[in-house]
PDB file of C-alpha atoms and ligand atoms in Angstrom:
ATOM      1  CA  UNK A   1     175.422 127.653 111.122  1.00 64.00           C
ATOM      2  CA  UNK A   2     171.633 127.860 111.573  1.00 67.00           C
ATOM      3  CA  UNK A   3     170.825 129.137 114.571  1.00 66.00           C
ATOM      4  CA  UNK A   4     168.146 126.702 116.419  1.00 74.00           C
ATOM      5  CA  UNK A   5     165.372 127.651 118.446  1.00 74.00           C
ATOM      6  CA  UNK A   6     163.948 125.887 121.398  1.00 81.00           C
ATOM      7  CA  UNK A   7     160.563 126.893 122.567  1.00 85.00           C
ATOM      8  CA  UNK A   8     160.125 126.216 126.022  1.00 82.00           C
ATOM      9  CA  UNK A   9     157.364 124.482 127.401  1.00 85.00           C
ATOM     10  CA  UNK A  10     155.373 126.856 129.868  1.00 87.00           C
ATOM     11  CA  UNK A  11     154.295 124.550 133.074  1.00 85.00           C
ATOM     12  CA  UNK A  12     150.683 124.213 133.097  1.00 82.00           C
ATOM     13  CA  UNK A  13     148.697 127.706 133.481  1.00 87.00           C
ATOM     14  CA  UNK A  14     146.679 127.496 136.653  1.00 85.00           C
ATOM     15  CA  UNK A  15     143.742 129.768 137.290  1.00 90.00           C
ATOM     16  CA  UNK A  16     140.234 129.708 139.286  1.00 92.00           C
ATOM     17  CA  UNK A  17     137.640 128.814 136.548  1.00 97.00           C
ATOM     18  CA  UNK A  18     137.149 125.835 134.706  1.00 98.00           C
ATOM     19  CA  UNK A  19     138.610 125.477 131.268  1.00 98.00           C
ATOM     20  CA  UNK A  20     136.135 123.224 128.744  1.00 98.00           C
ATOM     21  CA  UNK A  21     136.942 122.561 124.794  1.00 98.00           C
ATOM     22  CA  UNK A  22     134.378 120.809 122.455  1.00 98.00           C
ATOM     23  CA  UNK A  23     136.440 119.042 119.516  1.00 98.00           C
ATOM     24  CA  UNK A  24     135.557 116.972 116.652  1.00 98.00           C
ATOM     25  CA  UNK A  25     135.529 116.556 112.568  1.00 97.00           C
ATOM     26  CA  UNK A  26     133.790 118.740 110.252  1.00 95.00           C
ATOM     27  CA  UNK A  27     130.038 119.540 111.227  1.00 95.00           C
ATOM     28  CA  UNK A  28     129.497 116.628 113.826  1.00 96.00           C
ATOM     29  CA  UNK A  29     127.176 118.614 115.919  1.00 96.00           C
ATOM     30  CA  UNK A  30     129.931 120.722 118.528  1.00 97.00           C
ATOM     31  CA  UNK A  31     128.013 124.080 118.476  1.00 96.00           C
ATOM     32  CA  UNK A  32     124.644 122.220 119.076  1.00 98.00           C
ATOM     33  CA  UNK A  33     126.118 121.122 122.259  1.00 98.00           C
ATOM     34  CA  UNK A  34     128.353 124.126 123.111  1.00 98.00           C
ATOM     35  CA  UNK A  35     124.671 126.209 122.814  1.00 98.00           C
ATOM     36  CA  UNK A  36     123.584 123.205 124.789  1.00 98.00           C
ATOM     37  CA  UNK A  37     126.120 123.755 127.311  1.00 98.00           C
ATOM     38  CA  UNK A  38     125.352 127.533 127.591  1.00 98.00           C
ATOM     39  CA  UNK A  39     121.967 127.765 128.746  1.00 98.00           C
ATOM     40  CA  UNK A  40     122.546 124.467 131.761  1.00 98.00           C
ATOM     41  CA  UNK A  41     124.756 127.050 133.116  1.00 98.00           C
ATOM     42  CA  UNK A  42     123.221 130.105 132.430  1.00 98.00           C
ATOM     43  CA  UNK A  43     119.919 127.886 134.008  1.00 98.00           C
ATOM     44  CA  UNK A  44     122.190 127.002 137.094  1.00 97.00           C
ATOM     45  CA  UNK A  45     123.749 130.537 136.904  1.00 98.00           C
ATOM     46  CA  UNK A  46     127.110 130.004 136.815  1.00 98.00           C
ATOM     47  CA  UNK A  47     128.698 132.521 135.188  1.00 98.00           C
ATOM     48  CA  UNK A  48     130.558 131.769 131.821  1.00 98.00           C
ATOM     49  CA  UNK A  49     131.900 133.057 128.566  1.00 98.00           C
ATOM     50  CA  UNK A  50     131.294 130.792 125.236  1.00 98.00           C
ATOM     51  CA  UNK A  51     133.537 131.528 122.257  1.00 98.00           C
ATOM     52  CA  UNK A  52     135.696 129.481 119.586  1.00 98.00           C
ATOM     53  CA  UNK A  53     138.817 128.624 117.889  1.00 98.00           C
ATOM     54  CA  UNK A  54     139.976 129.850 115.318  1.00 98.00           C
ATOM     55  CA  UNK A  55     138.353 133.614 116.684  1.00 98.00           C
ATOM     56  CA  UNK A  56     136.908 134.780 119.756  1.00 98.00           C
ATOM     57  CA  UNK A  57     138.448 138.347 119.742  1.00 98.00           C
ATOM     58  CA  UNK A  58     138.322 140.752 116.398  1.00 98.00           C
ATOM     59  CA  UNK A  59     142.122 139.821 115.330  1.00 98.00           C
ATOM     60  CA  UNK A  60     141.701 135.931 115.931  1.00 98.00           C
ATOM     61  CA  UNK A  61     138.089 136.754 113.963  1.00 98.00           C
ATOM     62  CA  UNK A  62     140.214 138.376 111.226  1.00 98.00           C
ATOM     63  CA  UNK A  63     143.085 135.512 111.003  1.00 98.00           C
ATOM     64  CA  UNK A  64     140.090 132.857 111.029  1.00 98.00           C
ATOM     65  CA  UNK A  65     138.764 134.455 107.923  1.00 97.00           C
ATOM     66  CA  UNK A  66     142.236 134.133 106.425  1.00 97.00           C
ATOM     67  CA  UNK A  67     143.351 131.021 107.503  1.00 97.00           C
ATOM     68  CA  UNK A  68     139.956 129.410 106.179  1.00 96.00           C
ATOM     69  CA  UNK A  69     139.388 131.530 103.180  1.00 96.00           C
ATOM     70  CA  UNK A  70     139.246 128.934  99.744  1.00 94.00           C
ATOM     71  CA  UNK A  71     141.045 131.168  97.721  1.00 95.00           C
ATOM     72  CA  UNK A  72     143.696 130.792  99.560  1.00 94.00           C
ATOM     73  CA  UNK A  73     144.220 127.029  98.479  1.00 90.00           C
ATOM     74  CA  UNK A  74     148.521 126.922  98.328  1.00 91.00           C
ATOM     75  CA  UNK A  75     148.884 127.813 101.729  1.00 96.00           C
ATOM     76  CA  UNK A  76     152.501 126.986 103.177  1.00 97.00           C
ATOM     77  CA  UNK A  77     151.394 124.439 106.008  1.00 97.00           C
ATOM     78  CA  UNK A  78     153.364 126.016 108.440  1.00 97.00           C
ATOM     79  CA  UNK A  79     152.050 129.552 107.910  1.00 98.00           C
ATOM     80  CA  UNK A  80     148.669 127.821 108.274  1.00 98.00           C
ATOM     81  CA  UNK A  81     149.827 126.015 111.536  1.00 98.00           C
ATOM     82  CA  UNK A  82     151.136 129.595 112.984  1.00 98.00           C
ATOM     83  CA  UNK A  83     148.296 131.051 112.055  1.00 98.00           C
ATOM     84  CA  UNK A  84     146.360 129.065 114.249  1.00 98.00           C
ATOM     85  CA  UNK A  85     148.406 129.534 116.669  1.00 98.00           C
ATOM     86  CA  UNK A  86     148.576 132.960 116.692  1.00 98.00           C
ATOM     87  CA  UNK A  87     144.679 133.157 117.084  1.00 98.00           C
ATOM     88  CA  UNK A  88     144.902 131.180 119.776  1.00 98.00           C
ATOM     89  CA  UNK A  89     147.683 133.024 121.636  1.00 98.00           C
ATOM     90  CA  UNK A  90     145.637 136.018 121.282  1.00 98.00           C
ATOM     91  CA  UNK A  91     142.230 134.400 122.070  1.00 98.00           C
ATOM     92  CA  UNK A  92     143.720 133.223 125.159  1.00 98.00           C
ATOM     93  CA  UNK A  93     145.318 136.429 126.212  1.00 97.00           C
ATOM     94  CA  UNK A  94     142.439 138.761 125.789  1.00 98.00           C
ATOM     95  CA  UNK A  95     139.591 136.971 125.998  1.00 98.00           C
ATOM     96  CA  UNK A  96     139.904 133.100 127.733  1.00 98.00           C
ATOM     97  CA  UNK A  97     142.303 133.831 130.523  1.00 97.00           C
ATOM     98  CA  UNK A  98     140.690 137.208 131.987  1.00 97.00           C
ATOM     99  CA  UNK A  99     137.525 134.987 132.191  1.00 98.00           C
ATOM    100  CA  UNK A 100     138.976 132.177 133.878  1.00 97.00           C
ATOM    101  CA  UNK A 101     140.973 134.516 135.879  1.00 96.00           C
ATOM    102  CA  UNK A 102     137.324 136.023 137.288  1.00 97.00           C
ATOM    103  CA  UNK A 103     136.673 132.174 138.116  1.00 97.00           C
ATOM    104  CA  UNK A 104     134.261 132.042 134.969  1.00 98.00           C
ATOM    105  CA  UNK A 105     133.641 128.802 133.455  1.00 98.00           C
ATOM    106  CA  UNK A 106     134.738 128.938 129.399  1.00 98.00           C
ATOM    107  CA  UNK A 107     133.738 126.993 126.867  1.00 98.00           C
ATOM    108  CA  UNK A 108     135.371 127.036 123.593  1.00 98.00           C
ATOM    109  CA  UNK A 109     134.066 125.398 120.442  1.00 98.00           C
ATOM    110  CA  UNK A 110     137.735 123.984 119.164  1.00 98.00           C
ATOM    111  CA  UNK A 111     140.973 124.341 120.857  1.00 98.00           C
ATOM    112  CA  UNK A 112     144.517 123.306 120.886  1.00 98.00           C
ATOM    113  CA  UNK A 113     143.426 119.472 120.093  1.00 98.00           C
ATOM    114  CA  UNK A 114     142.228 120.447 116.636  1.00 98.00           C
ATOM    115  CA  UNK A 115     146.050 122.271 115.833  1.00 98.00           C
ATOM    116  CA  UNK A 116     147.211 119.097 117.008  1.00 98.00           C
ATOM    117  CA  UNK A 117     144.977 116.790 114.841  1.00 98.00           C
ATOM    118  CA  UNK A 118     144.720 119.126 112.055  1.00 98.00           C
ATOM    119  CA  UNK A 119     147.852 120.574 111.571  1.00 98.00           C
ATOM    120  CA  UNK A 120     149.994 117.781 113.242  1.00 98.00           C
ATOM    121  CA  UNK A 121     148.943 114.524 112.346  1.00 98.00           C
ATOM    122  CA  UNK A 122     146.980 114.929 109.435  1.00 98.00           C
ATOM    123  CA  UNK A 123     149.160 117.714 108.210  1.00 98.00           C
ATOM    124  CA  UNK A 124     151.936 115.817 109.106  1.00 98.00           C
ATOM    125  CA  UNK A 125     154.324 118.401 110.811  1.00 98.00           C
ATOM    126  CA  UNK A 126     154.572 116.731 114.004  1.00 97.00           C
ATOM    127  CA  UNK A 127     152.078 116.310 116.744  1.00 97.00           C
ATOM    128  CA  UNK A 128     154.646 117.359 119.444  1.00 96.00           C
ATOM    129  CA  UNK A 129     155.746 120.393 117.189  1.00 96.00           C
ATOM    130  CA  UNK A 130     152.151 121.385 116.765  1.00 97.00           C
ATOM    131  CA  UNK A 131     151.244 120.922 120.583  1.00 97.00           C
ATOM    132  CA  UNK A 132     154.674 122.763 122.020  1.00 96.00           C
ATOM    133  CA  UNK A 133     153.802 125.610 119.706  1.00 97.00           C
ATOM    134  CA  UNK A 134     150.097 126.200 121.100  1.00 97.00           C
ATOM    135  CA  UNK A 135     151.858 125.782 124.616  1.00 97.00           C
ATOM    136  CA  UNK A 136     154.077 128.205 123.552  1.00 96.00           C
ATOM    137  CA  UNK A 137     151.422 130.938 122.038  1.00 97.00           C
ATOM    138  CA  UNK A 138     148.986 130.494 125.033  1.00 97.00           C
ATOM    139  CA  UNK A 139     151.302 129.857 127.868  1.00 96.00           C
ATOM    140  CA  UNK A 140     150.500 126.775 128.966  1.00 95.00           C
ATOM    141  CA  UNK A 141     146.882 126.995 128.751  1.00 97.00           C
ATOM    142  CA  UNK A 142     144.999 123.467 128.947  1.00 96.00           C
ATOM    143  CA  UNK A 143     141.579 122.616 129.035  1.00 98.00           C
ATOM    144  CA  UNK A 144     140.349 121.110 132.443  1.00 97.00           C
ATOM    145  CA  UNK A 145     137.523 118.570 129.920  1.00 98.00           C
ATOM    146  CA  UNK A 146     137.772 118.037 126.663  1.00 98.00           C
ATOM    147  CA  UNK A 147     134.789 116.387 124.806  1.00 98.00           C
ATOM    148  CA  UNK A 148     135.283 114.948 121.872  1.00 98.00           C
ATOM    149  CA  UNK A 149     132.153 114.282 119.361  1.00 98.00           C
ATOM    150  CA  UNK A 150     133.118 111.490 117.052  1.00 98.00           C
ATOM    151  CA  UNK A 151     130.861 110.579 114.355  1.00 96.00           C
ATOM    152  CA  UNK A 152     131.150 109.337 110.373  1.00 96.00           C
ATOM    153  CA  UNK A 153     133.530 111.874 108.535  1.00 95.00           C
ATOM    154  CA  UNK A 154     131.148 111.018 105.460  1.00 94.00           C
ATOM    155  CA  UNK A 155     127.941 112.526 107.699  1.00 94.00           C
ATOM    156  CA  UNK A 156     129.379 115.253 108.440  1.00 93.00           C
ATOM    157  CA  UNK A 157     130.728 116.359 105.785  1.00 91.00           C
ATOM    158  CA  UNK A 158     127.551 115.934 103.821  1.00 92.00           C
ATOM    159  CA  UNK A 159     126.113 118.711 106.086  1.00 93.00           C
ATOM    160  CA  UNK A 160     128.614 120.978 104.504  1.00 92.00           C
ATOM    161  CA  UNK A 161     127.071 122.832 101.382  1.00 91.00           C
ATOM    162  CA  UNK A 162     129.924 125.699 101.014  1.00 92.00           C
ATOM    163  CA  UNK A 163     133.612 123.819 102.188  1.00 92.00           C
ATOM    164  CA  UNK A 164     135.815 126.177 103.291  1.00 91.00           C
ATOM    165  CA  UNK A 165     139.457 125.483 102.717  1.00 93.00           C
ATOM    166  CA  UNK A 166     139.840 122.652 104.797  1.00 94.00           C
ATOM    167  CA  UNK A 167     136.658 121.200 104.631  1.00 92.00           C
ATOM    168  CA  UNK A 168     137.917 120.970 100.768  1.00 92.00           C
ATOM    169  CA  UNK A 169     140.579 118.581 101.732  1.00 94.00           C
ATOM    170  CA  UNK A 170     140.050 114.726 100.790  1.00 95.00           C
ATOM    171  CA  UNK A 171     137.663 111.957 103.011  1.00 96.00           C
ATOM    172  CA  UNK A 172     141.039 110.600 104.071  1.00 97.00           C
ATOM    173  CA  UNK A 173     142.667 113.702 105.483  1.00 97.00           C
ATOM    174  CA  UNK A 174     139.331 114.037 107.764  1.00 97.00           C
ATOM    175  CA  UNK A 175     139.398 110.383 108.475  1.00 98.00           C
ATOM    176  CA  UNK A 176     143.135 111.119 109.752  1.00 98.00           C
ATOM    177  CA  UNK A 177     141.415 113.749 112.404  1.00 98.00           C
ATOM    178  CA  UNK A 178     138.776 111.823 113.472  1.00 98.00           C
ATOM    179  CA  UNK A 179     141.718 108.856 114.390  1.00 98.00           C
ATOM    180  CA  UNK A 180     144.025 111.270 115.986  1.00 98.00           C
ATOM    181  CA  UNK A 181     141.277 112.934 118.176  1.00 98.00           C
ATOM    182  CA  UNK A 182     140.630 109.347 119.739  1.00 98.00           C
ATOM    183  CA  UNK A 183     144.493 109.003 120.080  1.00 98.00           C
ATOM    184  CA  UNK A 184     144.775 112.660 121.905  1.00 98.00           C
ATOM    185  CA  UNK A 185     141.324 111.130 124.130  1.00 98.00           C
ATOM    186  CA  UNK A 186     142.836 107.817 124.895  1.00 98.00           C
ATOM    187  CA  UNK A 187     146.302 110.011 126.178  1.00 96.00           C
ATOM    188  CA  UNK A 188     144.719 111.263 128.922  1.00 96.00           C
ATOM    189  CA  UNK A 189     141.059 109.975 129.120  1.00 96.00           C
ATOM    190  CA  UNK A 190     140.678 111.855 132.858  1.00 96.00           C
ATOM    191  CA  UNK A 191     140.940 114.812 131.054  1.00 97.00           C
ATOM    192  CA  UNK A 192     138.174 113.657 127.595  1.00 98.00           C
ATOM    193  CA  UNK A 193     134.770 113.203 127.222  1.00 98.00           C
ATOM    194  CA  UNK A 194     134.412 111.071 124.192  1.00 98.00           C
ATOM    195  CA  UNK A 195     130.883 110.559 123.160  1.00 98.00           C
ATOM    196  CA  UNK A 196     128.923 109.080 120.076  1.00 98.00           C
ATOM    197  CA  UNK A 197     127.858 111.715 117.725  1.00 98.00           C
ATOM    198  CA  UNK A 198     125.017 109.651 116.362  1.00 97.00           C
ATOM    199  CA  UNK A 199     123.529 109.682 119.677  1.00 98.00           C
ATOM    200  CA  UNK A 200     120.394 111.674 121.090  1.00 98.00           C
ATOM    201  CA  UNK A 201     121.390 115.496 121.225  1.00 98.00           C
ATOM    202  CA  UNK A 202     119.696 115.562 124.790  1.00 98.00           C
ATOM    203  CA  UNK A 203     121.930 112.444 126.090  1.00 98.00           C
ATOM    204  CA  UNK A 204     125.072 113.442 124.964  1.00 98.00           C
ATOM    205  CA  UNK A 205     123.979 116.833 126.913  1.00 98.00           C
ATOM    206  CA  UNK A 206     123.328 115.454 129.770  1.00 98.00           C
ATOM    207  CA  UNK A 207     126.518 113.537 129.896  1.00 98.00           C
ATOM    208  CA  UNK A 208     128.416 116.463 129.192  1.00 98.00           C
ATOM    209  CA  UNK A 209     126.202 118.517 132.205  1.00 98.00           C
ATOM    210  CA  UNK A 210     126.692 115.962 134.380  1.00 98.00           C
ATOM    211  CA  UNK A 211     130.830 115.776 133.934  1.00 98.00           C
ATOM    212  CA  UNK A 212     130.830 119.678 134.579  1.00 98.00           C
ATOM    213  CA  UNK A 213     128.558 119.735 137.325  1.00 98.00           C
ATOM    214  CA  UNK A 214     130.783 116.732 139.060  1.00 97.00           C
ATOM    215  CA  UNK A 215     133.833 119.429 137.917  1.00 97.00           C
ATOM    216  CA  UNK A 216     132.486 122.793 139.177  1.00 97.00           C
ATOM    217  CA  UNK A 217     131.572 121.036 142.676  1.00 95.00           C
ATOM    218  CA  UNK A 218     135.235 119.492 143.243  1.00 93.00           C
ATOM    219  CA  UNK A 219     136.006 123.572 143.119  1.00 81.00           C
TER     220      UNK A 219
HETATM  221  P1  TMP B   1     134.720 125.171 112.640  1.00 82.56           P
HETATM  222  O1  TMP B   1     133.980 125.571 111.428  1.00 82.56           O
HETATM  223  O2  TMP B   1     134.340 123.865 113.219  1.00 82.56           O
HETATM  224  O3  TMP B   1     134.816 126.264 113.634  1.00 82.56           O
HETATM  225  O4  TMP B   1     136.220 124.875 112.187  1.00 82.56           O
HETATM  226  C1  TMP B   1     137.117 125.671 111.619  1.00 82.56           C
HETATM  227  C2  TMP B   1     138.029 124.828 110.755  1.00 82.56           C
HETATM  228  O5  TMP B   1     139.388 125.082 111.134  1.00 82.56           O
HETATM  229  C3  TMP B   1     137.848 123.325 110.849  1.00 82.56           C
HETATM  230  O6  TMP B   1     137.988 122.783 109.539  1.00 82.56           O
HETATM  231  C4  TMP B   1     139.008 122.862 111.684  1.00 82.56           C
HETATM  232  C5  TMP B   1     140.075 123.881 111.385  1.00 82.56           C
HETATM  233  N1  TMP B   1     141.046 124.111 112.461  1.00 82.56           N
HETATM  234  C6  TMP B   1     142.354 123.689 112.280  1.00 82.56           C
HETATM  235  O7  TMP B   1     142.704 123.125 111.251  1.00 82.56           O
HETATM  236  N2  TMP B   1     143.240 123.942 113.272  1.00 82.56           N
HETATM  237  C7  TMP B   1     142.901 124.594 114.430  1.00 82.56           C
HETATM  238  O8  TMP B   1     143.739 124.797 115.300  1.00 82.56           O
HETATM  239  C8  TMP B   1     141.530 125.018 114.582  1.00 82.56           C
HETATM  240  C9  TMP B   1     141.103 125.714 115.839  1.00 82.56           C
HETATM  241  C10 TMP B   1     140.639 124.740 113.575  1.00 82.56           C
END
């Protein structure tokens, strides 16, 4: 018999900074409003490290590359959902938590969410699977915000002049993500930022500012 193996769920990591992932389909504006986010704090001077998923440290750099790589079309969907994982595990490790840890404030363009979307709905292994494994790699790492930019799958992924492999996958697969991101928002909408991506880059700013101001100054 098969041996079966239980991951445990890690209780939720607790540190001094604040925790903030930008989410979304395929070009809907995140790193616009990431950069956005970087200079109101660097303005306020808070002090804060801005990175992204999949990357942020030379081996998650390196999987990225793999994991996104065309030519790699046949990929076994659960390699690709370790993968991701395993960036993340070791994003977290050497490069999220030690800033957190300092009481930095990080912002990360893509997180656990898009494993969840991606991989587990419109992948179809499991949402729960998908989520327990991040958990799992990172140790219980959750964002304290999430913002979610939702906008037309179709306008984004006109923006897109060289797809890499998953861009390459069909309107419906991305319409799949754009559904489950509401779904993950709508969970726990405390915890989410949902805005328009067709609006004004400067409002949807501002909205986000405001939501990490109110954040930072709760301590
Ligand atoms: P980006 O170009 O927005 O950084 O996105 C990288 C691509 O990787 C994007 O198509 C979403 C996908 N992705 C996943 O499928 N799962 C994940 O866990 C992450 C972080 C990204």
């Amino acid at each position: 018999m098969i041996p079966h193996v239980e991951l445990p769920t890690p209780p939720p990591l607790v540190h001094r900074g604040l925790f903030v992932a930008f989410e979304g389909g395929e070009r809907v504006g995140k790193s616009t409003q990431v950069a956005a986010l970087r200079d109101h704090l660097a303005a306020r001077g808070v002090p804060h490290l801005v990175t992204r998923e999949p990357g942020g440290t030379p081996v998650a750099e390196q999987i990225r590359a793999l994991v996104l790589d065309p030519r790699h079309a046949g990929l076994d969907l659960r390699a690709e959902a370790l993968l991701f994982a395993a960036a993340r595990g070791e994003h977290v490790r050497a490069a999220v938590l030690p800033a957190l840890e300092r009481g930095e404030v990080v912002v990360t363009d893509r997180y656990l969410d898009s494993s969840v979307a991606y991989q587990g709905v419109a992948r179809g292994l499991g949402r729960d699977v998908v989520e327990g494994l991040s958990l799992w790699a990172t140790g219980g790492l959750v964002p304290d915000l999430t913002v979610v930019l939702d906008g037309e799958v179709t306008t984004g992924l006109a923006r897109v002049a060289d797809p890499d492999r998953i861009e390459s996958e069909p309107l419906a697969f991305h319409e799949t993500v754009r559904r489950a991101f509401l779904g993950l928002a709508a969970r726990a909408p405390h915890r989410y930022l949902v805005a328009d991506a067709a609006d004004p880059v400067a409002a949807i700013a501002s909205r986000v500012a405001a939501r990490v101001d109110e954040l930072l100054e709760a301590g």
